[in-house]
mmCIF file of C-alpha atoms and ligand atoms in Angstrom:
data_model
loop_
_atom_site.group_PDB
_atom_site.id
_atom_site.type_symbol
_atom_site.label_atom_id
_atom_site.label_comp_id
_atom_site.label_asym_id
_atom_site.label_seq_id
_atom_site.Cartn_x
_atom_site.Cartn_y
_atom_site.Cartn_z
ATOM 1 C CA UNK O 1366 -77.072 -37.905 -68.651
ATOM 2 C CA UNK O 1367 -78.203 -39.737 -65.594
ATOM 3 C CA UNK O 1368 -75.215 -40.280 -63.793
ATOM 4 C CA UNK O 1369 -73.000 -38.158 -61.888
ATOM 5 C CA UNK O 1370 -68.872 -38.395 -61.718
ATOM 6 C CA UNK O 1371 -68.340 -36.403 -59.042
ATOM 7 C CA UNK O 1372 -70.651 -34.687 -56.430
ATOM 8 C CA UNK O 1373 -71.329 -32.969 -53.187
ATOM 9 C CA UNK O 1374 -73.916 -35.112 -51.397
ATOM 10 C CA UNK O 1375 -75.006 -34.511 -47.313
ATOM 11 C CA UNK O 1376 -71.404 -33.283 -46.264
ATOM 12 C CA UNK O 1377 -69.206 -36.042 -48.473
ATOM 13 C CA UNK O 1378 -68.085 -36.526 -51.795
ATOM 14 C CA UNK O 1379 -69.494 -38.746 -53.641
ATOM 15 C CA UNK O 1380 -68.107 -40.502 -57.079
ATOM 16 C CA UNK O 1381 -69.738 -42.717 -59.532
ATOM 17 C CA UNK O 1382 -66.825 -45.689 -58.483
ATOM 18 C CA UNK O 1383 -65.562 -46.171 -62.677
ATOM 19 C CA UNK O 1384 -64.211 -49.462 -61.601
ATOM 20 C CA UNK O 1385 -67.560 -51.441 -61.586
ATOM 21 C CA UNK O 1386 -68.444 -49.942 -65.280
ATOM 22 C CA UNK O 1387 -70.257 -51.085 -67.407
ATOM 23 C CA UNK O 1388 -72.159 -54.034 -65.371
ATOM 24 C CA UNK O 1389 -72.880 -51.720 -62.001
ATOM 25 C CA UNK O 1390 -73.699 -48.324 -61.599
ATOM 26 C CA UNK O 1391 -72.257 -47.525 -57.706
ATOM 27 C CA UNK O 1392 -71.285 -44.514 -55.754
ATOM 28 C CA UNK O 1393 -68.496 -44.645 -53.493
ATOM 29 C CA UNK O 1394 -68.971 -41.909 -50.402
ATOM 30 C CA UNK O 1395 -66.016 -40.403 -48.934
ATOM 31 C CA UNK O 1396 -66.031 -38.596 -45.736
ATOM 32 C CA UNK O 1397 -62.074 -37.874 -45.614
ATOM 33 C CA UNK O 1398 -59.892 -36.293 -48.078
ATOM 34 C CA UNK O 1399 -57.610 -39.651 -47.191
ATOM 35 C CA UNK O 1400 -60.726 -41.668 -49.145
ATOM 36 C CA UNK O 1401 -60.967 -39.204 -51.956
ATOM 37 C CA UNK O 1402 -56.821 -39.075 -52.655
ATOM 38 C CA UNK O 1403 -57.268 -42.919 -52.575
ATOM 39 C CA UNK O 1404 -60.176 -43.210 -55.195
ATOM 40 C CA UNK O 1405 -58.008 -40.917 -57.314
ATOM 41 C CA UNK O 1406 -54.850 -43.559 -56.667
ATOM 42 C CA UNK O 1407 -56.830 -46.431 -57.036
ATOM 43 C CA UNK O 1408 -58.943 -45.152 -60.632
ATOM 44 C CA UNK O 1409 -62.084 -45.183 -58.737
ATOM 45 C CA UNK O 1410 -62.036 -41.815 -60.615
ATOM 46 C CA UNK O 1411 -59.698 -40.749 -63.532
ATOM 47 C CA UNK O 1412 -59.389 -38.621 -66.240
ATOM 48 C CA UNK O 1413 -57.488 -35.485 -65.943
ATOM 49 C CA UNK O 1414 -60.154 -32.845 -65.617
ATOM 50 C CA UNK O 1415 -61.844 -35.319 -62.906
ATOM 51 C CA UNK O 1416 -59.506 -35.815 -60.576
ATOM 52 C CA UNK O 1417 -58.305 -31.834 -60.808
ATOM 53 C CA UNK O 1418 -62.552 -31.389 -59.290
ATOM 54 C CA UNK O 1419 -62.596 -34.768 -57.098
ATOM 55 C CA UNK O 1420 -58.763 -33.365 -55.452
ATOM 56 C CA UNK O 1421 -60.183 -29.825 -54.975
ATOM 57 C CA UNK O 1422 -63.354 -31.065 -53.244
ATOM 58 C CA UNK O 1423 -61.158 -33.608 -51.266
ATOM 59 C CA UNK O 1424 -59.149 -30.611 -49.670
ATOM 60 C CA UNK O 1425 -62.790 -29.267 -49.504
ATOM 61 C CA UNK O 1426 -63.713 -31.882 -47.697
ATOM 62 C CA UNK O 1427 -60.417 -31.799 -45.229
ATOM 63 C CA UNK O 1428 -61.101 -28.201 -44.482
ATOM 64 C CA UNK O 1429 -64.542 -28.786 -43.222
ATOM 65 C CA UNK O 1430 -63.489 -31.983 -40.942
ATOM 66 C CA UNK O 1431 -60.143 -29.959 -39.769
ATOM 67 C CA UNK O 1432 -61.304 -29.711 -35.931
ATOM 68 C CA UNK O 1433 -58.184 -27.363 -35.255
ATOM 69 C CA UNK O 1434 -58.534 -23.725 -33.808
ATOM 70 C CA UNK O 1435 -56.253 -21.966 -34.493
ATOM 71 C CA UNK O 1436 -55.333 -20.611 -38.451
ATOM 72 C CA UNK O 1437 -51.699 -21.840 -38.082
ATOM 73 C CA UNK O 1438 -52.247 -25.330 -37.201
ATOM 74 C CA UNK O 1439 -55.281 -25.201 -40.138
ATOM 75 C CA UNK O 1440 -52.997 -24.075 -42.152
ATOM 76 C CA UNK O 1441 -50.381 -26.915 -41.723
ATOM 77 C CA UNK O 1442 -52.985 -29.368 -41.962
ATOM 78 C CA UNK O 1443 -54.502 -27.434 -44.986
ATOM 79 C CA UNK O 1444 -50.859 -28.485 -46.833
ATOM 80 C CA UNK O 1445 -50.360 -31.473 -45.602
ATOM 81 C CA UNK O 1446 -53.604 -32.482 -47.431
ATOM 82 C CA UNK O 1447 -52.571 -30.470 -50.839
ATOM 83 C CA UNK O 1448 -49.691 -32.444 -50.454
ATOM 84 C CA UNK O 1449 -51.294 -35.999 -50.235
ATOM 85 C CA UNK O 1450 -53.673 -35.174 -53.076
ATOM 86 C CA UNK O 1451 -50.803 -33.958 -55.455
ATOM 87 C CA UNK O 1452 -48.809 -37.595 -54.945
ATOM 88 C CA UNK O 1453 -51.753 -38.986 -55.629
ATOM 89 C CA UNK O 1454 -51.133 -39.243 -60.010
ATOM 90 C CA UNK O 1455 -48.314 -37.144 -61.328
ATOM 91 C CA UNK O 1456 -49.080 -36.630 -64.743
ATOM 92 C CA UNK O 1457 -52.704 -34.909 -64.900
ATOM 93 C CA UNK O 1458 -51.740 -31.016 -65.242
ATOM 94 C CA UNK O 1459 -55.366 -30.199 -63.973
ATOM 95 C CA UNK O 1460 -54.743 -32.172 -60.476
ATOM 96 C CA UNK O 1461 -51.693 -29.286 -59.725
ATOM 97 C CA UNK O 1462 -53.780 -26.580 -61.395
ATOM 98 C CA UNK O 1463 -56.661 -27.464 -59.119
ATOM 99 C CA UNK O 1464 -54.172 -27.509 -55.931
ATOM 100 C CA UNK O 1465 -53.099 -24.615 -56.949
ATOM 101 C CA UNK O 1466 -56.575 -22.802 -57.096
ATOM 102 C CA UNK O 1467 -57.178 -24.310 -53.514
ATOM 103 C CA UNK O 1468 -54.460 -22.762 -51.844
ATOM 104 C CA UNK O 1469 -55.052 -19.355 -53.491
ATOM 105 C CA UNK O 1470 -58.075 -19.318 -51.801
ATOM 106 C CA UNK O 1471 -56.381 -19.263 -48.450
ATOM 107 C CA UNK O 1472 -53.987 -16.727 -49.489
ATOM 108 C CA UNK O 1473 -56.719 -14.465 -50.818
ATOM 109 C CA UNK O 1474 -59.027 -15.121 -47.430
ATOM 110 C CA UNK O 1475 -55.426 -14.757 -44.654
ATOM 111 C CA UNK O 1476 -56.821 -13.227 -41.616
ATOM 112 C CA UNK O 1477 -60.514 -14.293 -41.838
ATOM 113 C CA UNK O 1478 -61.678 -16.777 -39.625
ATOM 114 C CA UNK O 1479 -61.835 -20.217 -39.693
ATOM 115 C CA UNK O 1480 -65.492 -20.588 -40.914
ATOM 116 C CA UNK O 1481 -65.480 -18.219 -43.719
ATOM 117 C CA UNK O 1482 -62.185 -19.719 -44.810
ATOM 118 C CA UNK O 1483 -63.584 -23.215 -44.855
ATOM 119 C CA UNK O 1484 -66.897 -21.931 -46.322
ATOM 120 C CA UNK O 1485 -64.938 -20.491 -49.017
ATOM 121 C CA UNK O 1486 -62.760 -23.304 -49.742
ATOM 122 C CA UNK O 1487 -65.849 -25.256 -50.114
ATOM 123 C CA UNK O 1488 -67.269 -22.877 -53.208
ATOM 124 C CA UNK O 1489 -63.992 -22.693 -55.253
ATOM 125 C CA UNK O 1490 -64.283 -26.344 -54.601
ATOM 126 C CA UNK O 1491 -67.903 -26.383 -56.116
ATOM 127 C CA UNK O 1492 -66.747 -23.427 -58.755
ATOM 128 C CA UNK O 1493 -64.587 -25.038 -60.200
ATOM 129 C CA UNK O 1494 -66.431 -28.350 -60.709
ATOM 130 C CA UNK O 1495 -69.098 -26.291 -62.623
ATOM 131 C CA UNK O 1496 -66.418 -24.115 -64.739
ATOM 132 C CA UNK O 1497 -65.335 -27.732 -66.187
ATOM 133 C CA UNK O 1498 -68.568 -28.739 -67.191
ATOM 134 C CA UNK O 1499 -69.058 -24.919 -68.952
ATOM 135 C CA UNK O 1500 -65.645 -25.250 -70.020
ATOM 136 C CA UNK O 1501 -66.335 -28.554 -71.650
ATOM 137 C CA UNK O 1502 -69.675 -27.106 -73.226
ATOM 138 C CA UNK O 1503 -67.537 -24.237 -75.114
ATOM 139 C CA UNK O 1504 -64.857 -26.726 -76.062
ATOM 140 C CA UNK O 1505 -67.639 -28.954 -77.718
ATOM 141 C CA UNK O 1506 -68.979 -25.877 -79.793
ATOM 142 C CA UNK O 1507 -65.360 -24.812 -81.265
ATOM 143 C CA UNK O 1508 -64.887 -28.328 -81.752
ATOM 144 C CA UNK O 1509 -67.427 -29.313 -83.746
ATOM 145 C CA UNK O 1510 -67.201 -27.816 -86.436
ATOM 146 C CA UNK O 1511 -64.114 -30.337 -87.386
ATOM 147 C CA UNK O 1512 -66.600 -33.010 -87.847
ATOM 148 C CA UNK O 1513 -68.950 -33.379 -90.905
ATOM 149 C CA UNK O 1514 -71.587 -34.682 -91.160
ATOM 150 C CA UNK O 1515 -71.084 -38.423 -92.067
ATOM 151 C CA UNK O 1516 -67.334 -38.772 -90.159
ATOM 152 C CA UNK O 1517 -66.114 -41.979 -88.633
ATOM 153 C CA UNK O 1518 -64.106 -40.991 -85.355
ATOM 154 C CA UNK O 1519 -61.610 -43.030 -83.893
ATOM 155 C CA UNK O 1520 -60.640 -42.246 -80.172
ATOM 156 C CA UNK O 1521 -58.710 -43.193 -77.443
ATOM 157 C CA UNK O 1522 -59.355 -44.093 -73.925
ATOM 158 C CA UNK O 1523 -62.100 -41.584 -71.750
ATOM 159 C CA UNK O 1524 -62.290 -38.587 -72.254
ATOM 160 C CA UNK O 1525 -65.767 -38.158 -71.519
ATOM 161 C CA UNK O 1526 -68.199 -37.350 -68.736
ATOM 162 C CA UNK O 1527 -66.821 -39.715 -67.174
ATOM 163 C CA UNK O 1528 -62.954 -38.196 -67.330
ATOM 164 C CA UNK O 1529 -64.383 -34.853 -66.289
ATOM 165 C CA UNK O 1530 -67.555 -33.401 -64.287
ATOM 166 C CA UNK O 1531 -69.573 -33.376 -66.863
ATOM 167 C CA UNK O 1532 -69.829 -33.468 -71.030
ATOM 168 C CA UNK O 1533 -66.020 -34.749 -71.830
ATOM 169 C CA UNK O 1534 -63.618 -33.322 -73.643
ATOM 170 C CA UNK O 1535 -62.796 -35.202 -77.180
ATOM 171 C CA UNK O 1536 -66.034 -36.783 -76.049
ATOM 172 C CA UNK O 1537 -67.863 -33.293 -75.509
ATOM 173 C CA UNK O 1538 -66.988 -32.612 -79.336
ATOM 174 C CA UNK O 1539 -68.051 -35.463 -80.297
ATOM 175 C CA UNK O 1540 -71.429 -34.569 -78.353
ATOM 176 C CA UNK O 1541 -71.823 -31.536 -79.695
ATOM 177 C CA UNK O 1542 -71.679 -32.545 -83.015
ATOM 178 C CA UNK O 1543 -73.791 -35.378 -82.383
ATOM 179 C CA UNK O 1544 -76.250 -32.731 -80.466
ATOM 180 C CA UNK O 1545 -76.478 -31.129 -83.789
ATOM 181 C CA UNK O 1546 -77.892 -33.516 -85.474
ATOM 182 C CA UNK O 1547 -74.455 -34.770 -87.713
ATOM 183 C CA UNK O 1548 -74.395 -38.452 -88.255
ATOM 184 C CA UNK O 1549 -71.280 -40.138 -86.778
ATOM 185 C CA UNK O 1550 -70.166 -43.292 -86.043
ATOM 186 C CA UNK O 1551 -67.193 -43.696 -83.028
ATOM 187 C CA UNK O 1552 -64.753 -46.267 -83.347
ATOM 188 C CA UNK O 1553 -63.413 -46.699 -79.718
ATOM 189 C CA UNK O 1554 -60.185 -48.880 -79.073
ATOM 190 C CA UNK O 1555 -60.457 -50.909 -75.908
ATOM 191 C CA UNK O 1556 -57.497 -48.837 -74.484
ATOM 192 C CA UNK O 1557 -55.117 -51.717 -72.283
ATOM 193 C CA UNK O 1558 -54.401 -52.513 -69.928
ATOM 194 C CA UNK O 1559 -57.537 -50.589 -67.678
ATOM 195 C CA UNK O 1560 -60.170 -50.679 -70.540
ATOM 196 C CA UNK O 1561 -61.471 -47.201 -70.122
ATOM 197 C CA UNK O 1562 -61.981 -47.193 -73.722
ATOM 198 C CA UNK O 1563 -63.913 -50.711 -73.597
ATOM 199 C CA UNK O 1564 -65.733 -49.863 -70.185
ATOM 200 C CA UNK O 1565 -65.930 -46.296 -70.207
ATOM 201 C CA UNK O 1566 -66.168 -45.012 -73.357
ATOM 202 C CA UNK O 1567 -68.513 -47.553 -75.029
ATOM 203 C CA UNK O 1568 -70.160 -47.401 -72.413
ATOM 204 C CA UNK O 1569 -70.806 -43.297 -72.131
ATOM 205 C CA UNK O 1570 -71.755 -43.162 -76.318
ATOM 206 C CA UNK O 1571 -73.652 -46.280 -76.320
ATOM 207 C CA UNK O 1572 -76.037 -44.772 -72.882
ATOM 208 C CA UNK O 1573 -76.489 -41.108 -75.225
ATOM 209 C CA UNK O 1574 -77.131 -43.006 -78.162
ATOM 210 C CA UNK O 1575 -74.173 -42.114 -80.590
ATOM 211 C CA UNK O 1576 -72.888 -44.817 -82.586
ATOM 212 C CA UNK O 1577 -70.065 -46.933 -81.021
ATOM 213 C CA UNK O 1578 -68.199 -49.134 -82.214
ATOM 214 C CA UNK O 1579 -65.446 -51.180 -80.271
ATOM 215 C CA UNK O 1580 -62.229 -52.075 -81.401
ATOM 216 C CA UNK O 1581 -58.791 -53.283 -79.908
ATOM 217 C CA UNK O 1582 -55.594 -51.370 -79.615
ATOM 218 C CA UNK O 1583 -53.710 -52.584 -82.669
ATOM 219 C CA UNK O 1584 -56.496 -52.011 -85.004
ATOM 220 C CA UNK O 1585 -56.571 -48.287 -85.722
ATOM 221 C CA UNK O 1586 -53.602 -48.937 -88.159
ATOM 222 C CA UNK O 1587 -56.160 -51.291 -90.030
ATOM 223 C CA UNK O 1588 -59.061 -49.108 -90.298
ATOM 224 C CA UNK O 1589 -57.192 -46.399 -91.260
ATOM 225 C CA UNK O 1590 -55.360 -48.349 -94.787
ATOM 226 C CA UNK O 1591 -59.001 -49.481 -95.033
ATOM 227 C CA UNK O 1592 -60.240 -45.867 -94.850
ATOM 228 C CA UNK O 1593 -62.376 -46.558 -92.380
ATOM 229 C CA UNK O 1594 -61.548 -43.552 -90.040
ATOM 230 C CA UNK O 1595 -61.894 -39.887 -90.993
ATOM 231 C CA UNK O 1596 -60.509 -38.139 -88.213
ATOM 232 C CA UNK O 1597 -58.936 -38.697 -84.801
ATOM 233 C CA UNK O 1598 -60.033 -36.725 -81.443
ATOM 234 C CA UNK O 1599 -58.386 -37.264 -78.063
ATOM 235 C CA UNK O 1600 -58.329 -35.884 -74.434
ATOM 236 C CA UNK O 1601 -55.015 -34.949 -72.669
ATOM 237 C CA UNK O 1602 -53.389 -35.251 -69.403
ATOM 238 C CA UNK O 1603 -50.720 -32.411 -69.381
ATOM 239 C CA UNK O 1604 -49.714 -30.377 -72.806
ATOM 240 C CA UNK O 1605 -46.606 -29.041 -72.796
ATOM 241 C CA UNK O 1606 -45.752 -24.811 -73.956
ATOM 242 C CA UNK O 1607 -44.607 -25.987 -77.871
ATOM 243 C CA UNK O 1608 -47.965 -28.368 -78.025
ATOM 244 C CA UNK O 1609 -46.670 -31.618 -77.392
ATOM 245 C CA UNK O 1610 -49.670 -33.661 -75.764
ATOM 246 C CA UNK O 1611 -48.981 -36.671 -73.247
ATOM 247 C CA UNK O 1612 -52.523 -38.813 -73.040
ATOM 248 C CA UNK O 1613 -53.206 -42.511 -72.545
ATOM 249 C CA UNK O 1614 -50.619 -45.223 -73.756
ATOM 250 C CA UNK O 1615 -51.356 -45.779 -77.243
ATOM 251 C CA UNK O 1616 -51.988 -42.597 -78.157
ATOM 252 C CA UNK O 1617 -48.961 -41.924 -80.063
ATOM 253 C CA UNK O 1618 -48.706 -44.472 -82.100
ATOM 254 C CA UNK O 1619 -52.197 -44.039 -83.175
ATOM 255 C CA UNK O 1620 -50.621 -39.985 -83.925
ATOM 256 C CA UNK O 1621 -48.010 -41.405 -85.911
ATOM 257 C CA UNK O 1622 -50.425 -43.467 -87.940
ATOM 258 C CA UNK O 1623 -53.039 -40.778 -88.594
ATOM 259 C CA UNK O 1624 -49.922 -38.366 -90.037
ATOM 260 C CA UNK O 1625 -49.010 -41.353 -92.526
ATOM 261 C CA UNK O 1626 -52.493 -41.846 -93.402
ATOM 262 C CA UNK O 1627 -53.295 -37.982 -94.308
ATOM 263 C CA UNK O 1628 -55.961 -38.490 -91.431
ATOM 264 C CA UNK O 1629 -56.102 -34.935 -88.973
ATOM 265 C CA UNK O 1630 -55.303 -35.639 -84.919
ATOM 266 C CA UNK O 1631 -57.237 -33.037 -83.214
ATOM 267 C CA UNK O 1632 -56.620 -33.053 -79.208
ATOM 268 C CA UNK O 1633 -59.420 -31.470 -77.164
ATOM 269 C CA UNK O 1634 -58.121 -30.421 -73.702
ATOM 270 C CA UNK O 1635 -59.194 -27.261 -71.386
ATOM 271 C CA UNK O 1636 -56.099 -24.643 -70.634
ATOM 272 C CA UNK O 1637 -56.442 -26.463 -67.166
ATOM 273 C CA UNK O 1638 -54.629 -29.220 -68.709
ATOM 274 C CA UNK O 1639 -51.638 -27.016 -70.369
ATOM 275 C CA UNK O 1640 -47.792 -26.908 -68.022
ATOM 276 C CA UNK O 1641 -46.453 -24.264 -69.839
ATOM 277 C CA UNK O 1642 -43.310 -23.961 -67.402
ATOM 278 C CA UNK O 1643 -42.663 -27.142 -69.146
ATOM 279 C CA UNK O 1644 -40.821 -26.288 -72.768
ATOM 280 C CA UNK O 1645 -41.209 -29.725 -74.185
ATOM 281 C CA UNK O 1646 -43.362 -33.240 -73.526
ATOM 282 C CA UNK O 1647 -40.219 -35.058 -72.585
ATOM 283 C CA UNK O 1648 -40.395 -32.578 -69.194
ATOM 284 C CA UNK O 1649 -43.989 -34.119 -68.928
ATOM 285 C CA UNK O 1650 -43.541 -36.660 -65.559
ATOM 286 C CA UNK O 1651 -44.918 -39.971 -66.720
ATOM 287 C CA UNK O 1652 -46.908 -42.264 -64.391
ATOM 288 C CA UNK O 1653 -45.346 -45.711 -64.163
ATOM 289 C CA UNK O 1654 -48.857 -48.002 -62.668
ATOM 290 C CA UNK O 1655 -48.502 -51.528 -61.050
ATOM 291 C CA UNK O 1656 -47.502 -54.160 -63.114
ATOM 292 C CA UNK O 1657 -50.263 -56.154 -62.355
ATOM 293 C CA UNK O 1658 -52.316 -53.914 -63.944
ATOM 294 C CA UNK O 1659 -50.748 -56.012 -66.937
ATOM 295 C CA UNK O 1660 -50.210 -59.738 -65.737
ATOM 296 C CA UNK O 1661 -53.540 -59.921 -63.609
ATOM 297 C CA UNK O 1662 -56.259 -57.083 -65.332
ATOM 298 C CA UNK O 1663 -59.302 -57.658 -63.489
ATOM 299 C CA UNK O 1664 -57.710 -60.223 -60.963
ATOM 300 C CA UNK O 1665 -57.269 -62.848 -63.811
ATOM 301 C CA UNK O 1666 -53.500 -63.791 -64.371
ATOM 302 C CA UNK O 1667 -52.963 -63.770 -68.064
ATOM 303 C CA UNK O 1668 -48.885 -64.043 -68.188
ATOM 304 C CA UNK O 1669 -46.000 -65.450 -66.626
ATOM 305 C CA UNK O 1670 -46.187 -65.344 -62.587
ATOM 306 C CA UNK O 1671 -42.616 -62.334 -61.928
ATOM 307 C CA UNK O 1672 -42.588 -61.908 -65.782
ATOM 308 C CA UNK O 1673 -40.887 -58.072 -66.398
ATOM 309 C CA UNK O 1674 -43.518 -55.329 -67.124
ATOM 310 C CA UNK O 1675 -43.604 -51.741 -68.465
ATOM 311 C CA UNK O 1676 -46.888 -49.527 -67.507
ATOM 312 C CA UNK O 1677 -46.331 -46.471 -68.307
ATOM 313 C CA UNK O 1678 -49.427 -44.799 -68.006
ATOM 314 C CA UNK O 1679 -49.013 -42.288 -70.801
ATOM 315 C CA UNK O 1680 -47.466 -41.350 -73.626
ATOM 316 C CA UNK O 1681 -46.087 -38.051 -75.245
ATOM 317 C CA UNK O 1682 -47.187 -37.328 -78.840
ATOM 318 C CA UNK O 1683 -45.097 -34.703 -80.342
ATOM 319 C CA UNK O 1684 -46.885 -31.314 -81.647
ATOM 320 C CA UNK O 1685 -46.086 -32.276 -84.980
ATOM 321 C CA UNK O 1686 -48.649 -34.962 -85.301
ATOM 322 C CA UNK O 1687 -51.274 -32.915 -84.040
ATOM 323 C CA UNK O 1688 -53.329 -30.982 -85.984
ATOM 324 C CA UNK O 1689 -55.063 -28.839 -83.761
ATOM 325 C CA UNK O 1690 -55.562 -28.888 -80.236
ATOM 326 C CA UNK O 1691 -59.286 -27.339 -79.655
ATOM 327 C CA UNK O 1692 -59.742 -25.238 -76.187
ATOM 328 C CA UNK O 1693 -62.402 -23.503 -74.198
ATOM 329 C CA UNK O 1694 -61.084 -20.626 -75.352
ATOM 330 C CA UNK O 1695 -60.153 -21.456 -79.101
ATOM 331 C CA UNK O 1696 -58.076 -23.348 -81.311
ATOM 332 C CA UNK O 1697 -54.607 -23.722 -81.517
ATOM 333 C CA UNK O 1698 -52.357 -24.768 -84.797
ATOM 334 C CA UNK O 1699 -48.913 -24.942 -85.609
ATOM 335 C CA UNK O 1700 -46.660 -22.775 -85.012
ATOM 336 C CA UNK O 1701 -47.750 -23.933 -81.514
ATOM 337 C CA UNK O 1702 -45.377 -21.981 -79.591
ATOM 338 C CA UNK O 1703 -47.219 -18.776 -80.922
ATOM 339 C CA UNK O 1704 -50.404 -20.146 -81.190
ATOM 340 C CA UNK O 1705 -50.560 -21.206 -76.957
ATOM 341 C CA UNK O 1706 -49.079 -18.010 -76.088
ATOM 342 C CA UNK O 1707 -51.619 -16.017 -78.616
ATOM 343 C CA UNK O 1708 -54.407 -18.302 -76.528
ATOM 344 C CA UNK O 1709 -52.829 -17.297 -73.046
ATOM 345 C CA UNK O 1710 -52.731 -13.839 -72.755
HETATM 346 O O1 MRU Z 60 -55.371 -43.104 -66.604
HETATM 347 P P1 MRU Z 60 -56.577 -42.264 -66.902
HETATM 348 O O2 MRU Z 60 -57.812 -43.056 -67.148
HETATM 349 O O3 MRU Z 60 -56.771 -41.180 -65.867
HETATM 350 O O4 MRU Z 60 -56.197 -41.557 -68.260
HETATM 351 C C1 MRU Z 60 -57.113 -40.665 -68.841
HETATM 352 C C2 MRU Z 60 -56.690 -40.154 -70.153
HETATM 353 O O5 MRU Z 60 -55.604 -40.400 -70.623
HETATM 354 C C3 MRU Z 60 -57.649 -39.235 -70.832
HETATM 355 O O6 MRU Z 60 -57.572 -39.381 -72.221
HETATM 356 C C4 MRU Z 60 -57.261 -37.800 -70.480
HETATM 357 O O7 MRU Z 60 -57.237 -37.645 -69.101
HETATM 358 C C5 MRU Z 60 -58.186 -36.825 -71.054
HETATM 359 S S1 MRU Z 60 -59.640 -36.784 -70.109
HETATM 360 C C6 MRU Z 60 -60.655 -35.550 -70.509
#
């Protein structure tokens, strides 16, 4: 992998800008946490795990540039960035957990100085943006065994590399199988109205060399009936405590069809990415994205100038469509409920 999604480079962060893929390969260098909360708002970056690491080295970031002396006016600037990084996207679990992680830090460090406070912020920062890419390694290898050799995978949107720090999620299974030496073919739908599927994902396989092949949203019912697709792996964005998963829009349906077609769902997802203070999806906060997004992709109008839109940027696929959803730290089945908790403790 030659490419980096998120990095520390000469006192900024630095992210491969996901916009320009696949025709340019560009960095965008932010020397404010107000630049990285904006790539996160504006899908310079995306991808649950990825903004959870680019939002953690963003308040990274803040802490170093805070020029205040004294620890309780670094302190209310300390939350006042947490704060602008969490309104950033509401749905990605990891984005709070990462928040969350950052402002441990300064409870654990109270009554240290400034420097060593900063310093440390800095290396949970970097910690945890090397956890996901470990994380995402042991995913892949509890994964993989759920694809044999042969399989034709259909997935949804990114969740790859690209969607994390490193080695993806559904993606990193898919990697590690592929690393093995299984033969697999990827059928990847082109994921509207942002195209991370057609941009991203294509884009990701194609570069390691595992077999890609594109399709468009309302396919997957077709190459199912035509038995074209032997099992189904996604990412998530925020899993619920009885295992219902919200991801990308699209995702359920493509649940709903893999349960009538005897085809198994698996989710891949680190526990980063699970709410459990939320009982059910329908608690899960849904993003609602510009509606231009969907009468002007890519700055070409393609409908009715004031037409009405609905964006929702995810959707909630209820545990019983999922077969398993495949962690760091094992696999969980139905009864979910059990099964999470079992994985939790
Ligand atoms: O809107 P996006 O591109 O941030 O949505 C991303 C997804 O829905 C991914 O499938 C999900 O975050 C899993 S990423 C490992």
């Amino acid at each position: 992998m030659k490419y980096e999604t998120v990095t520390w480079r000469n006192g900024k962060v630095v992210m491969l800008d996901q916009r320009r893929l696949p025709t340019e390969e560009a960095y965008v260098e932010c020397e404010r946490p107000e630049g990285v909360a904006e790539a996160i708002r504006n899908m310079t970056i995306r991808g649950a795990p990825a903004i959870g690491v680019a939002a953690a080295m963003g308040i990274a970031l803040g802490a170093m540039r805070l020029r205040v002396k004294n620890t309780g006016r670094f302190k209310e600037e300390f939350e006042r960035i947490c704060h602008m990084m969490m309104e950033t996207r509401p749905t990605a679990a990891n984005l709070c957990w990462a928040v969350q992680r950052m402002k441990e830090v300064v409870r654990r460090h109270e009554g240290e100085g400034l420097d060593e406070l900063r310093r440390s912020l800095k290396s949970e920062a970097m910690a945890i943006r090397e956890a996901d890419i470990e994380v995402n390694r042991r995913m892949g290898h509890n994964g993989k065994r759920y694809i044999r050799n042969g399989s034709a995978i259909l997935t949804h949107c990114n969740a790859g590399a690209l969607a994390t720090a490193g080695y993806g999620t559904a993606l990193g299974v898919i990697r590690a199988a592929h690393e093995e030496g299984k033969d697999l073919e990827v059928y990847v739908c082109e994921t509207r109205p942002q195209l991370q599927g057609a941009r991203l994902t294509a884009w990701e396989l194609d570069k390691e060399g595992i077999p890609v092949t594109l399709v468009i949203d309302g396919m997957s019912g077709y190459l199912m009936s035509k038995g074209l697709i032997h099992l189904v792996i996604v990412g998530a964005d925020r899993i619920s405590a009885n295992g219902d998963v919200a991801n990308k829009i699209g995702t359920y349906s493509i649940a709903l069809l893999a349960k009538t077609h005897g085809i198994p769902f698996y989710v891949a997802a680190p526990l980063s990415t699970f709410d459990l203070s939320l009982a059910i999806g329908d608690e899960i906060p849904i993003e609602e994205r510009d509606s231009r997004e969907v009468t002007h992709p890519f700055d070409r109008q393609i409908a009715p100038e004031g037409v009405r839109v609905l964006n929702p940027a995810f959707d909630v696929t209820p545990h019983e469509y999922v077969t398993a959803i495949i962690t760091e730290r094992g696999v969980a089945q139905e009864p979910f409920g059990t099964s999470l908790r079992d994985l939790f403790s």
